[in-house]
GROMACS .gro file of C-alpha atoms in nm:
model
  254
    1UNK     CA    1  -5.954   4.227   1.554
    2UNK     CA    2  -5.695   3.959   1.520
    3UNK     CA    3  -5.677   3.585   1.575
    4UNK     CA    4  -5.424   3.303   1.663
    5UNK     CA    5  -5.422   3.008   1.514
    6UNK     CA    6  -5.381   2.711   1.637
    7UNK     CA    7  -5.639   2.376   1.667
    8UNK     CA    8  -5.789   2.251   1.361
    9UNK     CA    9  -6.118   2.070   1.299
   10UNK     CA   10  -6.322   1.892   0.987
   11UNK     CA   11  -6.645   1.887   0.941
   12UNK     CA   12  -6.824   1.660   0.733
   13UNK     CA   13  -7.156   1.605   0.592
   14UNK     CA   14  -7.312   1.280   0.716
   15UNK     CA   15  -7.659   1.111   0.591
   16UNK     CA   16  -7.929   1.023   0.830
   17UNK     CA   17  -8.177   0.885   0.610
   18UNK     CA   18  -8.280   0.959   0.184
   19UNK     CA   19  -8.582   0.747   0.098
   20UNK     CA   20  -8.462   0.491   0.376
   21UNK     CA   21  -8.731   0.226   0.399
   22UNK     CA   22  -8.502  -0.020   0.630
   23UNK     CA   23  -8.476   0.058   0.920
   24UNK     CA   24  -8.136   0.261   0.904
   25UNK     CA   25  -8.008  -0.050   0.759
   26UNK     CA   26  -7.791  -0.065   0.464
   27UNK     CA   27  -7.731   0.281   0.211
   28UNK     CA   28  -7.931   0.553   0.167
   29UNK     CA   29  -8.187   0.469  -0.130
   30UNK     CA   30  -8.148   0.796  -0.360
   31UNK     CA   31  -8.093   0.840  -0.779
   32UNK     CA   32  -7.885   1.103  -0.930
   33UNK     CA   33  -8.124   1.434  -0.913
   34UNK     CA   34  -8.381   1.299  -0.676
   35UNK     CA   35  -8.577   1.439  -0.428
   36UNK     CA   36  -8.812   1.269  -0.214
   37UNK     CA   37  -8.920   1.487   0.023
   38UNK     CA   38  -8.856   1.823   0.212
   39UNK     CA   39  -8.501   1.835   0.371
   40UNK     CA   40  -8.479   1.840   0.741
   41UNK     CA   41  -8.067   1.998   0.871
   42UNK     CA   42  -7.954   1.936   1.189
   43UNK     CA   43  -7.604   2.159   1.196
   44UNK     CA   44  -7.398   2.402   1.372
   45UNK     CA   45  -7.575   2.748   1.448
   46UNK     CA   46  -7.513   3.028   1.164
   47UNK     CA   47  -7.345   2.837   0.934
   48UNK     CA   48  -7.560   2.811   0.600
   49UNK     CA   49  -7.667   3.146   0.508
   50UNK     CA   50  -8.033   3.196   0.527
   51UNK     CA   51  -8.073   3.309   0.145
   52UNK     CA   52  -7.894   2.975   0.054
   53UNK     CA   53  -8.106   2.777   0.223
   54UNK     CA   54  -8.427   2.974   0.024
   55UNK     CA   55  -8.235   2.915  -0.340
   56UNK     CA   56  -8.239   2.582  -0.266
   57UNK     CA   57  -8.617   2.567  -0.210
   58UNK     CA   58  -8.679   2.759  -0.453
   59UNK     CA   59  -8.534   2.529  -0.683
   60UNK     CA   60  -8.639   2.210  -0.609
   61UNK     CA   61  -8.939   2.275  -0.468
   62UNK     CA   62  -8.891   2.173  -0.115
   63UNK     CA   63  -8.933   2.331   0.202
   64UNK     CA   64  -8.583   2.306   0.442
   65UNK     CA   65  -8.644   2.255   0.802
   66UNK     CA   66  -8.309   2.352   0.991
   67UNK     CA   67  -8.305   2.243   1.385
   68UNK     CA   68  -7.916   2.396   1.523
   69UNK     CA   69  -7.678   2.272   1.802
   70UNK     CA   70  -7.356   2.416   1.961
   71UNK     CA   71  -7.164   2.098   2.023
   72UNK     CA   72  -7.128   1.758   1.925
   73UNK     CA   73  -7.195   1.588   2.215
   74UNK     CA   74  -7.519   1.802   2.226
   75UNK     CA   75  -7.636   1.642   1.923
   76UNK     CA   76  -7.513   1.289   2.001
   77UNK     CA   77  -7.674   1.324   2.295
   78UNK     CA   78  -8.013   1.424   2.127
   79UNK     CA   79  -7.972   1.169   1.821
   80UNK     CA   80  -7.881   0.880   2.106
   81UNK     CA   81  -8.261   0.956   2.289
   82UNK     CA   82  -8.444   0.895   1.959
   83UNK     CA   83  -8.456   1.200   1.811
   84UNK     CA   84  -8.568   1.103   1.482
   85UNK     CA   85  -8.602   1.254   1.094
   86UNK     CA   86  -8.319   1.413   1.013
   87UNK     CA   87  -8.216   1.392   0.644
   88UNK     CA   88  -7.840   1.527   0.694
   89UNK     CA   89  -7.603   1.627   0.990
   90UNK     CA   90  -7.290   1.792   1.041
   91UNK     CA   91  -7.044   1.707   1.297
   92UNK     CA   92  -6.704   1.764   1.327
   93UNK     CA   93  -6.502   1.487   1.202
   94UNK     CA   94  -6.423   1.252   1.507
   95UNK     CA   95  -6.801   1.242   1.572
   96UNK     CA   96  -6.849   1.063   1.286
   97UNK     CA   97  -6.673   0.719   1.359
   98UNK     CA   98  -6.897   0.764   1.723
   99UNK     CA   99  -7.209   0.806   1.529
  100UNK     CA  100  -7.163   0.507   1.307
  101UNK     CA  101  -7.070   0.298   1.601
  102UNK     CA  102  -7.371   0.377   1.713
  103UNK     CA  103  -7.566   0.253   1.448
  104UNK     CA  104  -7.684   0.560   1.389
  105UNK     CA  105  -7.622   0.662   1.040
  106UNK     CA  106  -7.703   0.520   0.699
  107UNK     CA  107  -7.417   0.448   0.457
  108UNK     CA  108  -7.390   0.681   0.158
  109UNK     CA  109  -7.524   0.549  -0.203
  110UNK     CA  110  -7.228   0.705  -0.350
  111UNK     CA  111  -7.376   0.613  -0.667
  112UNK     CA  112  -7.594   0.905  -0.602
  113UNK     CA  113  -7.315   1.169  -0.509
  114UNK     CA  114  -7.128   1.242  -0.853
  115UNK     CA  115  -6.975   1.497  -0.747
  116UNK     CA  116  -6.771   1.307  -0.538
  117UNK     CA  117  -6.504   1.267  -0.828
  118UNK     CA  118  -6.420   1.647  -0.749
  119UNK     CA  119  -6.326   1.565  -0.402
  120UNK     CA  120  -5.973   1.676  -0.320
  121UNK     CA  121  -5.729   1.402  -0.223
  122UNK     CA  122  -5.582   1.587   0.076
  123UNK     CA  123  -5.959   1.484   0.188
  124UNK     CA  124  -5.972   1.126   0.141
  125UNK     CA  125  -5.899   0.848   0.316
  126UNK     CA  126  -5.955   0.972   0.691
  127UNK     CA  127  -5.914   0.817   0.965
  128UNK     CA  128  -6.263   0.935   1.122
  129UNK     CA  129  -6.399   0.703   0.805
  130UNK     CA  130  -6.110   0.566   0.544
  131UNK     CA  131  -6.345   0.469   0.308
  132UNK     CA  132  -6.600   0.744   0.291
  133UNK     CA  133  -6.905   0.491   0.366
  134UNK     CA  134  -7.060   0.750   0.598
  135UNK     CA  135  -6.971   1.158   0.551
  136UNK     CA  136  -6.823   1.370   0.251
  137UNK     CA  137  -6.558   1.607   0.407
  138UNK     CA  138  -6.754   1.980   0.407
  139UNK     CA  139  -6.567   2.252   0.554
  140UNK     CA  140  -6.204   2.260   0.769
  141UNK     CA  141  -6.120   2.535   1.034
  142UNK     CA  142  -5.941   2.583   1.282
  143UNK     CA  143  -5.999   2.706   1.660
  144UNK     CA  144  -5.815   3.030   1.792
  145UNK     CA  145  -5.794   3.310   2.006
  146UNK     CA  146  -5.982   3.625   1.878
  147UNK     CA  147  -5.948   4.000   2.074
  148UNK     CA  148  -5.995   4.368   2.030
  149UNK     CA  149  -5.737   4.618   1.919
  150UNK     CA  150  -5.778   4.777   2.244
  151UNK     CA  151  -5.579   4.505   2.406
  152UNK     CA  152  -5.251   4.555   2.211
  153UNK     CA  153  -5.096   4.357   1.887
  154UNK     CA  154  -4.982   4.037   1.868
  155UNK     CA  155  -4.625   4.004   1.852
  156UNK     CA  156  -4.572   4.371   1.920
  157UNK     CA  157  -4.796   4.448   2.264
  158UNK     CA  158  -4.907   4.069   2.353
  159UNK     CA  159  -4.716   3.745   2.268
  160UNK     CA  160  -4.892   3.504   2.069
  161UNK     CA  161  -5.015   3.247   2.334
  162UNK     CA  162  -5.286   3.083   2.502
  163UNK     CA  163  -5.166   3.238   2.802
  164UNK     CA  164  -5.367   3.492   2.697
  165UNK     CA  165  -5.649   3.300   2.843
  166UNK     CA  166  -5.479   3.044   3.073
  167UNK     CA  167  -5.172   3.269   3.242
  168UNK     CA  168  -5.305   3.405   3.567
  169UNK     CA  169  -5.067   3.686   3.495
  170UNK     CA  170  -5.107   3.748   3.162
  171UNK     CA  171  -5.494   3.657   3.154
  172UNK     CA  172  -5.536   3.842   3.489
  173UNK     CA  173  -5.588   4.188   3.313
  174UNK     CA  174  -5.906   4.090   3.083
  175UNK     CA  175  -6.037   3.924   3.386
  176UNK     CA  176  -6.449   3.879   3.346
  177UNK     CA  177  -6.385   3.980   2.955
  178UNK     CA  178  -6.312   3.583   2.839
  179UNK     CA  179  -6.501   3.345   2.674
  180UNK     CA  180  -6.394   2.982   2.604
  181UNK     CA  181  -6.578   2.768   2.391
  182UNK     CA  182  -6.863   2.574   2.549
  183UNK     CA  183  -6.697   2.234   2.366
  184UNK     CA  184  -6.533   1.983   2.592
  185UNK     CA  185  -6.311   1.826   2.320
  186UNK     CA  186  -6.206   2.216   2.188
  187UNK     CA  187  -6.155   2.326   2.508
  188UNK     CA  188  -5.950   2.045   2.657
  189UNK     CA  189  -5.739   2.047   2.373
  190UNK     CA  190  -5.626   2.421   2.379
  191UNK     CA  191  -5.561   2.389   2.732
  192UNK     CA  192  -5.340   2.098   2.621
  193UNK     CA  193  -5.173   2.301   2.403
  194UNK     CA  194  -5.072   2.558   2.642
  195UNK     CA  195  -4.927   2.290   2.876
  196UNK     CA  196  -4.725   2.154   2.591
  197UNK     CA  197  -4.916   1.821   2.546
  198UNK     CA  198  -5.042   1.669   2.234
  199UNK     CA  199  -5.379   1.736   2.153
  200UNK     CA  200  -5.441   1.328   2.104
  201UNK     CA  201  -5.244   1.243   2.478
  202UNK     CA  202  -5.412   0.935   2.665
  203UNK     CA  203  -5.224   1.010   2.925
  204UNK     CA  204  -5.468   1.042   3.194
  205UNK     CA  205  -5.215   1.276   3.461
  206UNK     CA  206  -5.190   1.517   3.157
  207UNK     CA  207  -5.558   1.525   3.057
  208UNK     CA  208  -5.593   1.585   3.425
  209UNK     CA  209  -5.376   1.881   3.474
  210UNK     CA  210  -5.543   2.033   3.148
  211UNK     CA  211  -5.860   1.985   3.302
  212UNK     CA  212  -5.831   2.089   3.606
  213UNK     CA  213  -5.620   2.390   3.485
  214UNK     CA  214  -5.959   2.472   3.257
  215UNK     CA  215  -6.175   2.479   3.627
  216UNK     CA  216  -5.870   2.712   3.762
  217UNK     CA  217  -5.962   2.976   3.450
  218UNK     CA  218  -6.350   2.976   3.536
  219UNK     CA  219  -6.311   3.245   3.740
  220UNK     CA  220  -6.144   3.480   3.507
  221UNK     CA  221  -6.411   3.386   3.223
  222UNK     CA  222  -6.760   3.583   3.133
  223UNK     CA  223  -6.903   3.247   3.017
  224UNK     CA  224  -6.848   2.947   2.808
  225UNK     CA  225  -7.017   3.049   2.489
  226UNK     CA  226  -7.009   2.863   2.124
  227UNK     CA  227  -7.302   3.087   2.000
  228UNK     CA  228  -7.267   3.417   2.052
  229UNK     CA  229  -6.870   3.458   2.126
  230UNK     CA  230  -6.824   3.677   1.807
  231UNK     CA  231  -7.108   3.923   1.853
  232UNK     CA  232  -6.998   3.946   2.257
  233UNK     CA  233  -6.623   4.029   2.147
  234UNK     CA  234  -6.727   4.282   1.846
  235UNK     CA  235  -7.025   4.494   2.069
  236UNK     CA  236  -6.742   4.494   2.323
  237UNK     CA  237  -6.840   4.282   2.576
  238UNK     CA  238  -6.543   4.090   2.572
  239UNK     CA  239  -6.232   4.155   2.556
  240UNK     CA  240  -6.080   3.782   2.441
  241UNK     CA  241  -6.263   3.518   2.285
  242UNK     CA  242  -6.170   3.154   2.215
  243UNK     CA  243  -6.377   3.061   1.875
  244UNK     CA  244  -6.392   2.928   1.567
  245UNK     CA  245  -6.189   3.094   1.253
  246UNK     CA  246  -6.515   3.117   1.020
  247UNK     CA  247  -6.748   3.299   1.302
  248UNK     CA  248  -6.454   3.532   1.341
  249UNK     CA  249  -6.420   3.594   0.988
  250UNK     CA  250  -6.763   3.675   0.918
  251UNK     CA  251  -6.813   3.891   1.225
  252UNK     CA  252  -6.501   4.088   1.095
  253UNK     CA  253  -6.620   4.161   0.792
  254UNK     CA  254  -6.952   4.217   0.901
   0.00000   0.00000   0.00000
């Protein structure tokens, strides 16, 4: 397998609620080595490992609840209908300044977080939230193209390019074998990238090209998958797969 690099993401742990007695007003109300309850996770599918998730029970004598979604908007979209008791989220970074603007996360008692004195400055100050008052950065990745060796090398058989999804020509042989991610903000932005736009335009004519150039590419595609795009691709049913770097990682080594 191989991948191409190319779109980048954050991710960033946010708090939901810690011994929160207002409301969702105001910080969360945690000491230094607390725990006041069991832990309920809302995050990304497969990516805590399961044995992790049992140390961590095991040592503070809690029991972790872990509910999983494939997208952001997903989970905005559950959080915004009242889905309620979640202790900690994880959404990619530009999620987090929509959250808060929703009222719908609790400001960190970074008196509580120590550890935050290790936090690299490269991962400070974001623009998503400058002053750290909602999320501590996580994990950063980056979206690509992933494929089988049967298709060729990059650089050598195939050039490196999104074309290898987006091309009619080029995409036209692994017809039916494509996924693309099932993430409207992901998947916009590497069709951006392929038409030679910025993945930040507000230019409405270019988001409208991209999109409509993603609808034009349906019919070459398996299925939009976020899940399961890295098993498809490695028990060969798939050919190319746009995914995340980590998934492709671990189903590489796996």
């Amino acid at each position: 397998m191989k991948r191409i690099v190319t779109l980048a993401a954050a991710l960033a742990l946010v708090a939901l609620a810690c011994g929160d007695s207002g409301g969702g007003e105001g910080a969360a109300g945690c000491e230094v080595g607390d725990t006041d309850g069991d832990l309920v996770l809302y995050n990304w599918t497969e990516y805590i490992d399961p044995e992790l998730v049992t140390a961590f029970q095991d040592e503070y004598g809690v029991s972790v609840t872990e509910d999983f979604y494939t997208s952001n908007e997903e989970m905005r979209s559950k959080l915004q209908a009242g889905a309620a008791g979640y202790d900690v989220i994880v959404p990619s970074d530009y999620m987090v300044a929509i959250l808060a603007q929703d009222e719908l996360l609790l400001e960190l008692n970074k008196e509580a977080i120590p550890n935050l004195e290790n936090l690299d400055e490269t991962f400070t100050g974001l623009p998503f939230d400058e002053n750290g008052d909602f999320s501590v950065p996580y994990q950063w990745g980056t979206t690509g193209i992933g494929f089988t060796y049967e298709i060729g090398e990059p650089g050598e058989d195939l050039p490196a390019t999104w074309g290898l999804i987006f091309d009619p020509e080029l995409a036209g042989q692994f017809s039916g074998d494509i996924t693309l991610l099932d993430d409207a903000r992901e998947t916009l932005g590497a069709a951006l990238k392929y038409l030679g736009y910025s993945l930040n335009t507000t230019d409405e004519d270019q988001i409208a090209e991209a999109a409509q150039l993603i609808e034009d590419t349906r019919s070459r595609l398996a299925t939009f998958d976020s899940d399961a795009f890295d098993d498809l691709l490695v028990a060969g049913e798939t050919r190319v797969a746009h995914g995340w770097n980590g998934d492709f990682f671990a189903a590489f080594d796996g």
